[in-house]
mmCIF file of C-alpha atoms in Angstrom:
data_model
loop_
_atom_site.group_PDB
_atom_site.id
_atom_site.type_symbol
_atom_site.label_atom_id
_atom_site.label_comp_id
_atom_site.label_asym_id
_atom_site.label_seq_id
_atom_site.Cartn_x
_atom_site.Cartn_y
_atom_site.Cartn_z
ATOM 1 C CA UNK Q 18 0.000 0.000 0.000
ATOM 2 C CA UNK Q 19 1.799 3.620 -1.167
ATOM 3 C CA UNK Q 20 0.028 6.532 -0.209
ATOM 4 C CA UNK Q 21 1.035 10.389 1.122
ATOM 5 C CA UNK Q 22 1.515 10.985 4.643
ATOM 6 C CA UNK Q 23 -1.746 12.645 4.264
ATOM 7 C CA UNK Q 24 -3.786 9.570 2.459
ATOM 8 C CA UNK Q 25 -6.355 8.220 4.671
ATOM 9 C CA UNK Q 26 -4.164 4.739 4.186
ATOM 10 C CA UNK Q 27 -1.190 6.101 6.118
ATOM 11 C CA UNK Q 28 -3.291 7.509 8.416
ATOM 12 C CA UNK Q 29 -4.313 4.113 10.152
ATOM 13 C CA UNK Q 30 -0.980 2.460 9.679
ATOM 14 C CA UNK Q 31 1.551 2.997 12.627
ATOM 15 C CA UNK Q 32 4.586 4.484 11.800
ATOM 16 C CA UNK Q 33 6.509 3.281 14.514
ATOM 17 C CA UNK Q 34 6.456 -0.325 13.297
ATOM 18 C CA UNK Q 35 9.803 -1.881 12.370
ATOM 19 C CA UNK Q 36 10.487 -3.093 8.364
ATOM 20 C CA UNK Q 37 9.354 -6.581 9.925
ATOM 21 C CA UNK Q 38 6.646 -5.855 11.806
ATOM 22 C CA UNK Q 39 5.693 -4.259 8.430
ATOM 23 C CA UNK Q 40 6.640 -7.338 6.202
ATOM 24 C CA UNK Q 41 4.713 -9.315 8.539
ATOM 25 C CA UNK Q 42 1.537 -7.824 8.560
ATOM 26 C CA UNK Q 43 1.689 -7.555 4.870
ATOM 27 C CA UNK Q 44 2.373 -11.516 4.923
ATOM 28 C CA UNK Q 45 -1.065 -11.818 7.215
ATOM 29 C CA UNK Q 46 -2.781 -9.579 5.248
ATOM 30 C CA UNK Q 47 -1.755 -11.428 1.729
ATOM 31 C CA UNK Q 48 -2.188 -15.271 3.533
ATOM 32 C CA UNK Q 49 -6.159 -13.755 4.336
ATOM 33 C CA UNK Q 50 -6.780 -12.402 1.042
ATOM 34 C CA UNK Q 51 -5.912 -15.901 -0.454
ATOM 35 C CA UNK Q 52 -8.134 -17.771 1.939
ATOM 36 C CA UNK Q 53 -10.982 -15.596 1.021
ATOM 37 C CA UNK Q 54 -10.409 -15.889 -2.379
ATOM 38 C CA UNK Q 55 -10.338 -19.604 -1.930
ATOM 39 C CA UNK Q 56 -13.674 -19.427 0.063
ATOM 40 C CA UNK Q 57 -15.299 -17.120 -1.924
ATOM 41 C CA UNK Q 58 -14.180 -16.540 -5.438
ATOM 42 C CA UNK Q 59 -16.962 -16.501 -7.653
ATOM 43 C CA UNK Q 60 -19.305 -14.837 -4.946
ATOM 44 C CA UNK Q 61 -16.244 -11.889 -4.605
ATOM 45 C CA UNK Q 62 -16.351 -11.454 -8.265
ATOM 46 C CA UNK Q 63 -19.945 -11.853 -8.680
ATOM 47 C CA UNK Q 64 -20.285 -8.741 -5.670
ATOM 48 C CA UNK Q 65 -17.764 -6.702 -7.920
ATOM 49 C CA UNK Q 66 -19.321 -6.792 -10.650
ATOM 50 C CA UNK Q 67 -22.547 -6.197 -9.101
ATOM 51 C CA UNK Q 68 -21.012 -3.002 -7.276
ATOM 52 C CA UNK Q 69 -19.421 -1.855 -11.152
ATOM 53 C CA UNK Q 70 -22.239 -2.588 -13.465
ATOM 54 C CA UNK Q 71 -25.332 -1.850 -10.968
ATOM 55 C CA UNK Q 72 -28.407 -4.071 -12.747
ATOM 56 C CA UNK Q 73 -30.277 -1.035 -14.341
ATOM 57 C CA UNK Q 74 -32.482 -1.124 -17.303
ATOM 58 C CA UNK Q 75 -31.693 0.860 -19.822
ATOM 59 C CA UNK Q 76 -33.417 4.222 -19.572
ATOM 60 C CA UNK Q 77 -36.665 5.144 -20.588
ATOM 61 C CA UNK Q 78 -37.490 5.932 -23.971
ATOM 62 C CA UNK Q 79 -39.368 9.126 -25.109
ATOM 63 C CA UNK Q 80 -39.400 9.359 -28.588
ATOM 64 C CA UNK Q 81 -40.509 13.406 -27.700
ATOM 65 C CA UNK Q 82 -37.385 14.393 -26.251
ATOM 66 C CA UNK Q 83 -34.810 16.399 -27.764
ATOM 67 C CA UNK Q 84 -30.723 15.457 -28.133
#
């Protein structure tokens, strides 16, 4: 994760933590995203998608209205 001093990112993360404490938490944070993905693959990309490309038909027609 890069961000600013100011990005909301480096906000939460402690700056006090050592390269490995860093490394480590990374590591955890990498070995969870795997497990979900395992878990929950299809559903995770289903929700994306779903968040992207809300299901909306397409707008109304009115054969009236100007360009």
């Amino acid at each position: 994760m890069s961000g600013s001093p100011t990005s909301p990112a480096a906000l939460v993360i402690p700056r006090h933590w050592t390269p490995e404490q860093a490394l480590a938490v990374a590591e955890c944070l990498q070995a969870l995203r795997q497990a979900l993905w395992a878990a929950y693959g299809p559903q995770m990309q289903q929700a994306w998608r779903e968040q992207l490309l809300p299901d909306q038909g397409p707008p109304e027609f009115d054969p009236d209205a100007p360009f």
